[in-house]
PDB file of C-alpha atoms in Angstrom:
ATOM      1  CA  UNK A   1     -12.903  -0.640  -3.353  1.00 37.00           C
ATOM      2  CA  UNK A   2     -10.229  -3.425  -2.923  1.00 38.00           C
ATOM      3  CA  UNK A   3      -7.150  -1.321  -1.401  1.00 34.00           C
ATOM      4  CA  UNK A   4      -4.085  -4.001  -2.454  1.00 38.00           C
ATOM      5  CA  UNK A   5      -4.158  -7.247  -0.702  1.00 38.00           C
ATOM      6  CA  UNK A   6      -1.446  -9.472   0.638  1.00 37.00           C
ATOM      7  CA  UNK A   7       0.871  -7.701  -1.744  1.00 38.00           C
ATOM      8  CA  UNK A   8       0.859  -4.933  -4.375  1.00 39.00           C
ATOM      9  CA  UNK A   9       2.130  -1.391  -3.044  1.00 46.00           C
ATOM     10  CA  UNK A  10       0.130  -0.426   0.418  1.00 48.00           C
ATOM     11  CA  UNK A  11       1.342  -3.786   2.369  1.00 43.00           C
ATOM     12  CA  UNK A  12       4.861  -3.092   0.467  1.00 44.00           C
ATOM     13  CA  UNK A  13       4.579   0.839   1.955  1.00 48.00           C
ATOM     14  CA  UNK A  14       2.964   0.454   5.168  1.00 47.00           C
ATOM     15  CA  UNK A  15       5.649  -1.878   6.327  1.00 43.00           C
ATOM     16  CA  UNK A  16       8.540  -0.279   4.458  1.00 44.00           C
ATOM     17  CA  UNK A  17       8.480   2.996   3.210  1.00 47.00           C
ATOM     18  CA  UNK A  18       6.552   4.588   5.782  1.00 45.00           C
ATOM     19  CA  UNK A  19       9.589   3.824   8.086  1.00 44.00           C
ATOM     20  CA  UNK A  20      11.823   5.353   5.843  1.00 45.00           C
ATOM     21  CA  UNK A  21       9.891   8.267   5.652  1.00 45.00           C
ATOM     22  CA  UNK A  22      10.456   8.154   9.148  1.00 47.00           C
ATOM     23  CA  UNK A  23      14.181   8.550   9.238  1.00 51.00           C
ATOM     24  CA  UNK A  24      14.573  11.471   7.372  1.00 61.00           C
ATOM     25  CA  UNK A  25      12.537  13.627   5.156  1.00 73.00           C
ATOM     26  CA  UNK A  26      12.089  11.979   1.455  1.00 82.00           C
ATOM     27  CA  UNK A  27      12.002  15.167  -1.509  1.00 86.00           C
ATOM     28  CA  UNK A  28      14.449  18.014  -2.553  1.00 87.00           C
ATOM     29  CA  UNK A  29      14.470  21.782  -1.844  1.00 85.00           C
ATOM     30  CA  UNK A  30      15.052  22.113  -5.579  1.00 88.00           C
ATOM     31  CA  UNK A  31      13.192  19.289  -6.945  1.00 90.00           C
ATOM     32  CA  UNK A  32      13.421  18.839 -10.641  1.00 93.00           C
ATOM     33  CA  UNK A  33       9.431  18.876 -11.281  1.00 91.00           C
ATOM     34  CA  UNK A  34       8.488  22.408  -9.916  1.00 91.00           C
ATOM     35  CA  UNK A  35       5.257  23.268  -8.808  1.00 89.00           C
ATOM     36  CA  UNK A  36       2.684  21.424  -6.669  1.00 89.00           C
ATOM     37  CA  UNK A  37       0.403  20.741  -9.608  1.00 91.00           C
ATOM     38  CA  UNK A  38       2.781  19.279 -11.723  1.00 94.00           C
ATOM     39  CA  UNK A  39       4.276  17.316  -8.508  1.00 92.00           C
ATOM     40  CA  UNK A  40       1.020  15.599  -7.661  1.00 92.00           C
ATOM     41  CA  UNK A  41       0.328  14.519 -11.105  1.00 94.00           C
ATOM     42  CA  UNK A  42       3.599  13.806 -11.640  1.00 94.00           C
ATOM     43  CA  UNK A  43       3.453  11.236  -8.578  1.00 92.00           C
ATOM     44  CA  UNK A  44       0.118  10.161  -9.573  1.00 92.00           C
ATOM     45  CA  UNK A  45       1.453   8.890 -12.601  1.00 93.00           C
ATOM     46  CA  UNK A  46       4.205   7.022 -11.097  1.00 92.00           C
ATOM     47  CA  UNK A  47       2.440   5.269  -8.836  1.00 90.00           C
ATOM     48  CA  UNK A  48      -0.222   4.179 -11.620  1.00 92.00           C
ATOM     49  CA  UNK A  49       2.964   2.804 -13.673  1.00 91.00           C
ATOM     50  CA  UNK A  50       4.044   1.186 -10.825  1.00 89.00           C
ATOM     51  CA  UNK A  51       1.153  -0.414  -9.726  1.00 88.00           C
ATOM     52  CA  UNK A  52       0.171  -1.535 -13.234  1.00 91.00           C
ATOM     53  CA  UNK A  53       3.988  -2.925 -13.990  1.00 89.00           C
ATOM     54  CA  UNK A  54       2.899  -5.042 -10.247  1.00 87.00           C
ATOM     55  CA  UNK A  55      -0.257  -6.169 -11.409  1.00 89.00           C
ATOM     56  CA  UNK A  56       1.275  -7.683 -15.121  1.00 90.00           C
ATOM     57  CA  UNK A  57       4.007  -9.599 -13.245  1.00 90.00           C
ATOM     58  CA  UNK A  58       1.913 -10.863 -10.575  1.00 88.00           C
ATOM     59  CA  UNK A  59      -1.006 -11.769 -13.851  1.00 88.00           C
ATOM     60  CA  UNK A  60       2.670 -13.366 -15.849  1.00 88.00           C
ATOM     61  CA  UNK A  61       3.939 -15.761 -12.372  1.00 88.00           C
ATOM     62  CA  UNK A  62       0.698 -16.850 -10.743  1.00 87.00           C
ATOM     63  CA  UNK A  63      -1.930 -18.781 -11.905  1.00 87.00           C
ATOM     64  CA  UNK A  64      -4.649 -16.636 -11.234  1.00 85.00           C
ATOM     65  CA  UNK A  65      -7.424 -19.295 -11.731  1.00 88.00           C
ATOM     66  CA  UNK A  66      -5.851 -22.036  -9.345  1.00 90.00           C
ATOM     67  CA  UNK A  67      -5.768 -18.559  -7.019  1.00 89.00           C
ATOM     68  CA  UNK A  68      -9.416 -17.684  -6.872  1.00 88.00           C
ATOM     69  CA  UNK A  69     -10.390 -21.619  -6.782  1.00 90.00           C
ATOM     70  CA  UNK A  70      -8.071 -21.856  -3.796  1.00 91.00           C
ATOM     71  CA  UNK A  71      -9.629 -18.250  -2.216  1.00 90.00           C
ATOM     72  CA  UNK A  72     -13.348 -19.247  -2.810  1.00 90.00           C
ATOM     73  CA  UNK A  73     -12.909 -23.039  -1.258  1.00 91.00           C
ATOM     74  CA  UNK A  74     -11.182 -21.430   1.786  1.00 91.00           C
ATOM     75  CA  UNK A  75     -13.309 -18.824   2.446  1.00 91.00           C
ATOM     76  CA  UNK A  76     -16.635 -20.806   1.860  1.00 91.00           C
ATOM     77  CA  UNK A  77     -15.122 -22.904   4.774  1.00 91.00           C
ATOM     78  CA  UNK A  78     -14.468 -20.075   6.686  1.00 90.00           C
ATOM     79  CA  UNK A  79     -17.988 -18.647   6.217  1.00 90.00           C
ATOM     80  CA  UNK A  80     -19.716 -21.894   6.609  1.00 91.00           C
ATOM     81  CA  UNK A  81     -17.641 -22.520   9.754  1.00 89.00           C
ATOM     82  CA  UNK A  82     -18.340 -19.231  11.484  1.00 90.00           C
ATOM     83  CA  UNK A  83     -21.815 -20.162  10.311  1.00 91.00           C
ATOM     84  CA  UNK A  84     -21.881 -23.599  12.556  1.00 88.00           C
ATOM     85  CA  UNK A  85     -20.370 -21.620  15.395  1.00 86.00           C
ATOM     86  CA  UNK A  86     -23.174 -18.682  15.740  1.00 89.00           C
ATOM     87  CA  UNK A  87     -26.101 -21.157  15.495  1.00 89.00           C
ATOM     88  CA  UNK A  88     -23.934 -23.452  18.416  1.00 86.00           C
ATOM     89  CA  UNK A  89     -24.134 -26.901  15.532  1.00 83.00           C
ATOM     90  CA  UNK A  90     -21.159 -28.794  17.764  1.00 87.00           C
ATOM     91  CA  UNK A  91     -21.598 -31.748  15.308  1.00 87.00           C
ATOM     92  CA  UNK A  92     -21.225 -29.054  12.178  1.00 87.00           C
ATOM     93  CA  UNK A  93     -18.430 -27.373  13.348  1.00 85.00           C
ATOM     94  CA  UNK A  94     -16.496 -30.671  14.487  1.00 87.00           C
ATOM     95  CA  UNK A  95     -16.811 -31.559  11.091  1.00 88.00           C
ATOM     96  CA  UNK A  96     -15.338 -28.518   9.850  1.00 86.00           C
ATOM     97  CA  UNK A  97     -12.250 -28.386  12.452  1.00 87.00           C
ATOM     98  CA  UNK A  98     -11.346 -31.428  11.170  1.00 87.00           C
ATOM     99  CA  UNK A  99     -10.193 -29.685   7.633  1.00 88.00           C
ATOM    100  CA  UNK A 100      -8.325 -27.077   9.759  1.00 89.00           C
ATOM    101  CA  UNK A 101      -5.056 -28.969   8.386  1.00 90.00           C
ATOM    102  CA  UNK A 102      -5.832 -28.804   5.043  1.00 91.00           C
ATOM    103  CA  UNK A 103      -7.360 -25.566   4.550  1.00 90.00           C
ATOM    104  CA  UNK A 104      -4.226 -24.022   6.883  1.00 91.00           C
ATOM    105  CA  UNK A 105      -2.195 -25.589   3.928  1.00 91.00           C
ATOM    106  CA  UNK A 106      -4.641 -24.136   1.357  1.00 90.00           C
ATOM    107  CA  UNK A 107      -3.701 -20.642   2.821  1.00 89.00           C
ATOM    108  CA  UNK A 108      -0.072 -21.225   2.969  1.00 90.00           C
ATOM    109  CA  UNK A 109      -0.340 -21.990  -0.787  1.00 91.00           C
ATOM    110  CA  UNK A 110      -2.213 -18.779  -1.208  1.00 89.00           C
ATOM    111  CA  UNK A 111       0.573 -16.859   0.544  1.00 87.00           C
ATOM    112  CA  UNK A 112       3.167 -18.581  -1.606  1.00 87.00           C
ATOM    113  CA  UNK A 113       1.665 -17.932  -5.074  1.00 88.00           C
ATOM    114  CA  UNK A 114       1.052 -13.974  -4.068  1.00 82.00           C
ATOM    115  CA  UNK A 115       4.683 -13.532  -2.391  1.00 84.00           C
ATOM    116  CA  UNK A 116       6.341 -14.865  -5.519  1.00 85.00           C
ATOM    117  CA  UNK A 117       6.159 -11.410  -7.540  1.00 85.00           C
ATOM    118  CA  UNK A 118       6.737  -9.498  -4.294  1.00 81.00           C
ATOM    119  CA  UNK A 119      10.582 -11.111  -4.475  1.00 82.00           C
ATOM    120  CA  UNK A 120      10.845  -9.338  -7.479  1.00 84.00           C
ATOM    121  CA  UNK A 121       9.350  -5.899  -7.162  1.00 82.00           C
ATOM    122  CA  UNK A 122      10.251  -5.333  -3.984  1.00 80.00           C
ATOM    123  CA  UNK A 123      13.707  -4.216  -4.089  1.00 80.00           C
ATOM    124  CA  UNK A 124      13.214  -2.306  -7.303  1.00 83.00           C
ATOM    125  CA  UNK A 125      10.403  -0.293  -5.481  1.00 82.00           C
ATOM    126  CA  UNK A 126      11.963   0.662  -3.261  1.00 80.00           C
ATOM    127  CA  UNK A 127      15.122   1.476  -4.882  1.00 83.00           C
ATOM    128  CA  UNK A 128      13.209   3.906  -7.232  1.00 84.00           C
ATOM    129  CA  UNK A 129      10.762   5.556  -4.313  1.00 80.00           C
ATOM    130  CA  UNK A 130      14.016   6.115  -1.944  1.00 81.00           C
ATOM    131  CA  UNK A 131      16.571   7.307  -4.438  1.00 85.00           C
ATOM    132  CA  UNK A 132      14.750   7.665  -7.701  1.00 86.00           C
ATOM    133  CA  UNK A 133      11.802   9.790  -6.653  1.00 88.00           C
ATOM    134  CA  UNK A 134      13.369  12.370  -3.953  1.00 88.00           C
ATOM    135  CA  UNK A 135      15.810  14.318  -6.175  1.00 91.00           C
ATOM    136  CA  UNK A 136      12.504  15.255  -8.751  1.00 93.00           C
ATOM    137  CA  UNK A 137       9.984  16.502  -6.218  1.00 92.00           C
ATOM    138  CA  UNK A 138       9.596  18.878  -3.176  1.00 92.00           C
ATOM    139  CA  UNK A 139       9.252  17.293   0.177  1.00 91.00           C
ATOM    140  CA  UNK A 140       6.018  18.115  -0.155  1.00 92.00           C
ATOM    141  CA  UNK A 141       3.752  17.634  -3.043  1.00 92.00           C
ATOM    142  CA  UNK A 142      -0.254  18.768  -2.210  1.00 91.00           C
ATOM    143  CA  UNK A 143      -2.344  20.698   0.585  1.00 92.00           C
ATOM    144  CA  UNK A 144      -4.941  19.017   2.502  1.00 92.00           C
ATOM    145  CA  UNK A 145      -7.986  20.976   3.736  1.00 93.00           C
ATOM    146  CA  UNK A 146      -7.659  19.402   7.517  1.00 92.00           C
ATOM    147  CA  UNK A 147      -4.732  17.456   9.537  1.00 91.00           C
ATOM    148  CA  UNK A 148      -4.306  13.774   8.004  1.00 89.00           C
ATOM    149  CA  UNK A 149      -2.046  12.665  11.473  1.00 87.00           C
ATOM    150  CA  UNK A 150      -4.410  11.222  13.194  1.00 84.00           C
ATOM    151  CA  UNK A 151      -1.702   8.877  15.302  1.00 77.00           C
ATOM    152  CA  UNK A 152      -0.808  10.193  18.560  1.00 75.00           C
ATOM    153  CA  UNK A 153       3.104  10.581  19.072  1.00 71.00           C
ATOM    154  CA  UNK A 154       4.130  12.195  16.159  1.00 67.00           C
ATOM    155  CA  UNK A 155       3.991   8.769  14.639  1.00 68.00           C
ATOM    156  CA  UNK A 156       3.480   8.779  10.983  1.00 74.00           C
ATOM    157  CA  UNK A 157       2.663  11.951  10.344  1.00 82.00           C
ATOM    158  CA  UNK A 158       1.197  12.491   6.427  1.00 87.00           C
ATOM    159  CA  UNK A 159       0.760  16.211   6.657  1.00 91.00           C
ATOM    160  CA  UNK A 160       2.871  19.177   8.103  1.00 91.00           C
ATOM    161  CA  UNK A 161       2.220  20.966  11.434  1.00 90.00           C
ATOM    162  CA  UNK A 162       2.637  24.297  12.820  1.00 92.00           C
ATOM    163  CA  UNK A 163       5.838  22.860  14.993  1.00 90.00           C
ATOM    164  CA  UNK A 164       7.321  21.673  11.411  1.00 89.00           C
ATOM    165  CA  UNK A 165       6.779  24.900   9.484  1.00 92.00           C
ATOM    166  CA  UNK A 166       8.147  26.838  12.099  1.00 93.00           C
ATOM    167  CA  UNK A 167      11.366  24.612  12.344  1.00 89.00           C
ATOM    168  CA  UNK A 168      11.947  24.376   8.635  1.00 87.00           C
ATOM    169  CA  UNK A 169      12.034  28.217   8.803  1.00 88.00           C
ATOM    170  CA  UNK A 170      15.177  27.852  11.269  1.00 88.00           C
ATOM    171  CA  UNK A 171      18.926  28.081  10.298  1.00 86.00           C
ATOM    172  CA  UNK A 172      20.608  24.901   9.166  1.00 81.00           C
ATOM    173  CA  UNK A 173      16.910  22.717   8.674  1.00 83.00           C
ATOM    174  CA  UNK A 174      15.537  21.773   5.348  1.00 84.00           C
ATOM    175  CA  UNK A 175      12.986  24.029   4.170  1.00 86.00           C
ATOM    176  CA  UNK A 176      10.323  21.373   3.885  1.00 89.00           C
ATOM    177  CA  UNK A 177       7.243  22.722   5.238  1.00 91.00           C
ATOM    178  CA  UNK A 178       6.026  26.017   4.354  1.00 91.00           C
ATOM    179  CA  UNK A 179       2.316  26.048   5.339  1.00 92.00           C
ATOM    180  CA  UNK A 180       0.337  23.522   7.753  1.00 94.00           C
ATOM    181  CA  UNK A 181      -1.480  20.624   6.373  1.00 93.00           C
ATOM    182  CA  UNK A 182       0.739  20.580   3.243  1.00 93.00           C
ATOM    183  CA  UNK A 183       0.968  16.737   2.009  1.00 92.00           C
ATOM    184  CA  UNK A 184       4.313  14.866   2.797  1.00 91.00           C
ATOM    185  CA  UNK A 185       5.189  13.532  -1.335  1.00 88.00           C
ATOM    186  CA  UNK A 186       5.449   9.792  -0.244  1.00 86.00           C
ATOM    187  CA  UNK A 187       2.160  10.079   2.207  1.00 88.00           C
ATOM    188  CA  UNK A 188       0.692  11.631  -1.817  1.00 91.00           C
ATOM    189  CA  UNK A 189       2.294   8.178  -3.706  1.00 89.00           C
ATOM    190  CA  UNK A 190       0.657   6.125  -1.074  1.00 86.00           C
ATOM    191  CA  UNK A 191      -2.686   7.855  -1.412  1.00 90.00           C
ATOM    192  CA  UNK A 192      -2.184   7.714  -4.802  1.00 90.00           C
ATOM    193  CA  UNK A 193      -1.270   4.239  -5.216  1.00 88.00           C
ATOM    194  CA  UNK A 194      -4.252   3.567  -2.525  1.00 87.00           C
ATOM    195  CA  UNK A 195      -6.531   4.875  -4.805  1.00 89.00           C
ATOM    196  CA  UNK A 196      -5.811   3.458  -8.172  1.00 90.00           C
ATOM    197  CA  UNK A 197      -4.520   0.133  -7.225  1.00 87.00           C
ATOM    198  CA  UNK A 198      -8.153  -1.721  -6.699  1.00 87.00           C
ATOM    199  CA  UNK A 199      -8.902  -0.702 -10.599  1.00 90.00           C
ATOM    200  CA  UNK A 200      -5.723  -1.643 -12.052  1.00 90.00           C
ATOM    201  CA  UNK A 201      -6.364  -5.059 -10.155  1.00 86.00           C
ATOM    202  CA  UNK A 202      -9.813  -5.576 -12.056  1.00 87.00           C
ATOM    203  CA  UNK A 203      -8.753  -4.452 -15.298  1.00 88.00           C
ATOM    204  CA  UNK A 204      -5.739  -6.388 -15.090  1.00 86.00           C
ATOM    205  CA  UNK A 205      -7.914  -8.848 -13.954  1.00 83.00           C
ATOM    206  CA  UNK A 206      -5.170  -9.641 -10.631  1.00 81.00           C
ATOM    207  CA  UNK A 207      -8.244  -8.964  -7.974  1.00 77.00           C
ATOM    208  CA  UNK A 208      -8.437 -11.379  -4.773  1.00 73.00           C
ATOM    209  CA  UNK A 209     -12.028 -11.382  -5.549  1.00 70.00           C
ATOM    210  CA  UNK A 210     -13.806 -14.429  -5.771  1.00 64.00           C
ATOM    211  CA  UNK A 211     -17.372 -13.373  -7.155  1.00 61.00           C
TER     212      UNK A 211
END
């Protein structure tokens, strides 16, 4: 499945909203949707909306057949030039080089035409995941059957841990874990919007695929 290139909500999360998950935990001790159920499809549905509202903008501001012409002339060339390098064809991939310029300019077009819609959705994202979302769910939304933090550090950790139950059951600390391996509710909107966003893509017909 194609997990949201260039744009759409992962690149948008990984490089945002997982640091602001960071600085504090995202979710309310008396969240307006109760219950872990309702929570997860609650989220679920969000992040569908979300990604779908993406997907019409980007289908409304970029010409989505100039896009795949551009992505299927570039990456023939890169395929055909990787091609000339394996088999050692100096002549081949000479020839080939010598469109670096061009097809570097290609790419930059490509960039262009896919970062247009991000100028507009992504202050509006995350507006609504850092101040909208919070106050109507718990700080954490699901339970996984194993440990998803599988960085080293403490770095982005998606899923609670002994040491985080037992502090959240201190004086003065946010109640936000209350059994290990519950689901953080932004790591749940980013599995979530992982999940759906390749088939919102193809119905919407906003995929990066060529074929």
């Amino acid at each position: 499945m194609e997990i949201i290139p260039v744009f759409v909500l992962i690149h948008v999360f990984l490089s945002h909203v997982f640091f602001l998950g960071l600085g504090s935990p995202l979710g309310s001790a008396n969240p307006i949707v109760k219950g872990m159920i309702a929570s997860a499809f609650g989220i679920m549905g969000i992040s569908v909306g979300l990604n779908l509202l993406n997907a019409l903008i980007k289908r409304k501001m970029v010409d989505q057949e100039k896009l795949k012409r551009l992505l299927k002339e570039t990456r023939a060339w890169q395929k055909e030039r990787m091609a000339a390098f394996k088999s050692k064809d100096l002549a081949k991939t000479d020839e080939l080089n010598k469109k670096s310029a061009y097809m570097n300019k290609m790419n930059m077009e490509v960039m262009q035409m896919n970062m247009r819609p991000m100028m507009i959705t992504f202050l509006p994202l995350i507006l609504v995941f850092y101040f909208v979302l919070p106050p109507l769910f718990a700080y954490t939304v699901a339970v996984s059957p194993i440990s998803l933090n599988f960085i080293p550090g403490g770095f982005f950790e998606l899923t609670c841990t002994a040491a985080k139950v037992a502090e959240s059951q201190l004086a003065g600390h946010p109640s936000v874990c209350h059994h290990v391996n519950e689901l953080y509710f932004w790591a749940w909107y980013f599995f979530s919007s992982a999940a759906f966003s390749g088939i919102i893509m193809r119905v919407t017909k906003t995929t990066m695929d060529t074929s």
